[in-house]
XYZ file of C-alpha atoms in Angstrom:
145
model
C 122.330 28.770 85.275
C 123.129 28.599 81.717
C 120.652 30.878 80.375
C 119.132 31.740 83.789
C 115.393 29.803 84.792
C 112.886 31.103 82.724
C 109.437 31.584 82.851
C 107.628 28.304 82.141
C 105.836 30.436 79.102
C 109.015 31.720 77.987
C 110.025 28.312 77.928
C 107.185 27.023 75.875
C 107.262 29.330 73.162
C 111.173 28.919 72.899
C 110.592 25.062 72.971
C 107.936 25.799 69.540
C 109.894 28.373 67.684
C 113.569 26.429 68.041
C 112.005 23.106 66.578
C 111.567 25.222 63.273
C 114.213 27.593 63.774
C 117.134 25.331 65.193
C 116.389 23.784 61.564
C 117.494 26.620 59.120
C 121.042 27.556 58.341
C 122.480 29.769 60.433
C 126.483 30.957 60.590
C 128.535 29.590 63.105
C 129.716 32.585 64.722
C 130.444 32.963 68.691
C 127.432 34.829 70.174
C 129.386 36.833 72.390
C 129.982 38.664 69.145
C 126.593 38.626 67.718
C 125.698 40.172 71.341
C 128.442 43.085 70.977
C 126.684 43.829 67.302
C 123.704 44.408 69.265
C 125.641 46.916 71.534
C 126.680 48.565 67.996
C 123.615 48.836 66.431
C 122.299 50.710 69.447
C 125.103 53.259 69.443
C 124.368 53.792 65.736
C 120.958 54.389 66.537
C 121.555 57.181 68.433
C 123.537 58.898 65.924
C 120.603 58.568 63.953
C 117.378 58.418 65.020
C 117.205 62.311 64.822
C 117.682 62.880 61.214
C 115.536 59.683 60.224
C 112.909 58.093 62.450
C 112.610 55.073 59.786
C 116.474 53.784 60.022
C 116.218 55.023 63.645
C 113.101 51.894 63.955
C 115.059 49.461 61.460
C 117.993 49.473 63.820
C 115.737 48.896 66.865
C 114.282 45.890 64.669
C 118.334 44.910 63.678
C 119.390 44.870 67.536
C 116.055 42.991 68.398
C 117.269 40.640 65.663
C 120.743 40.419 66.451
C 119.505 40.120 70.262
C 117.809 36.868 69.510
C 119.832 35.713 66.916
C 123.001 35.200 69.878
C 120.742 32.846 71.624
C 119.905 30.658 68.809
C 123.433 30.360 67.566
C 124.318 29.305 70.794
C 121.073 26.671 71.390
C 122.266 25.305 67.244
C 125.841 24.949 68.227
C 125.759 23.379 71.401
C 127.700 26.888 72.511
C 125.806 28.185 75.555
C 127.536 28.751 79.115
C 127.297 30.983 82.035
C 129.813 33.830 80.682
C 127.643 33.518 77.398
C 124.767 34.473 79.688
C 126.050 36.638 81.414
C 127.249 38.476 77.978
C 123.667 38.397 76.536
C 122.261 40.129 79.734
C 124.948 42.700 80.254
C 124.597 43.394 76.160
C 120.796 43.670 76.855
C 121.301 46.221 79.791
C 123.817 48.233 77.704
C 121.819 48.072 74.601
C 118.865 49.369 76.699
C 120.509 52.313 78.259
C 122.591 53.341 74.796
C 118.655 53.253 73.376
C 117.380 55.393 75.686
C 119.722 58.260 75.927
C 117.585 60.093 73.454
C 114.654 59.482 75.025
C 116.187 59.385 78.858
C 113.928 61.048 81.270
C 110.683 58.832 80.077
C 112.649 55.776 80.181
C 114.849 56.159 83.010
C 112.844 54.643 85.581
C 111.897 51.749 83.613
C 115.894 50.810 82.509
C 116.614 51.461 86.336
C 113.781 48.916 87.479
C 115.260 46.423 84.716
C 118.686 46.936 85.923
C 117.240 45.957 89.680
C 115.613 42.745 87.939
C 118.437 41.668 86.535
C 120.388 42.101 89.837
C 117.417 39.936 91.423
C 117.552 37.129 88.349
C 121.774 36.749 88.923
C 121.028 35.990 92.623
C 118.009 34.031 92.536
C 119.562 32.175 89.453
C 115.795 32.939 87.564
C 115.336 35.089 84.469
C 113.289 38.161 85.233
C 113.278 41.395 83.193
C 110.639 43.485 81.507
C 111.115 43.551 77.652
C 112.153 47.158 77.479
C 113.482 46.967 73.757
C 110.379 45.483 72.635
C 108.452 47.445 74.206
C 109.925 50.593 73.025
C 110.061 49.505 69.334
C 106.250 50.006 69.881
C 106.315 53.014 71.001
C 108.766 54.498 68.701
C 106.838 52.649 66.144
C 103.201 54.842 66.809
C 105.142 58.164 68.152
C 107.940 58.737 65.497
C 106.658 57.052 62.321
């Protein structure tokens, strides 16, 4: 399970997007880092989503960014493995909860239910989780700006 089983959507609009993407310069960086960047640019958020909502949503963008950018470094450079997964998802779980500290009673239950999916996705060996991050971008997006 290099990047886990995805859903067969998932896997057609990754299949579309990396025959363009895969094409364009990117840096050849290990994505294990590019996935701890994520981690910072969530703690950073924190620290600042209070005294400006706007940098507070470009970070969220930066650490969606950075979140896909891993993947595609690894899909250019012929880099993906299991710990690489298994870096990306933990990130993605930390990232998550870091995000929602501010905002931790209306989001608890949801990072809690993603934390259970991605128990059930390491032990069924298929990629299951709800786009929290994403989703939340949204929602800081119409509440805070």
């Amino acid at each position: 399970m290099v990047e886990g089983n995805k859903l067969e959507f998932v896997k057609k609009i990754r299949y579309i997007t990396d025959y363009f993407l895969l094409k364009i310069p990117l840096p050849r960086i290990n994505p294990n880092i590019i996935s701890g960047l994520s981690i910072l640019t969530s703690l950073i958020f924190i620290l600042v989503v209070k005294h400006s909502s706007a940098l507070g949503c470009a970070l969220l963008v930066m650490t969606l960014f950075l979140d896909w950018l891993d993947g595609l470094v690894a899909r250019r450079y012929n880099l993906s493995s299991e710990e690489g997964y298994m870096v990306d998802v933990t990130s993605d779980r930390l990232s998550e909860g870091i995000i929602f500290i501010p905002f931790f009673v209306a989001w608890f239950y949801l990072f809690a239910l993603n934390n259970i999916l991605t128990i059930y996705s390491f032990t069924r060996k298929r990629h299951v989780v709800l786009p929290l991050r994403h989703i939340f971008l949204v929602y800081f997006i119409i509440n805070y700006l």
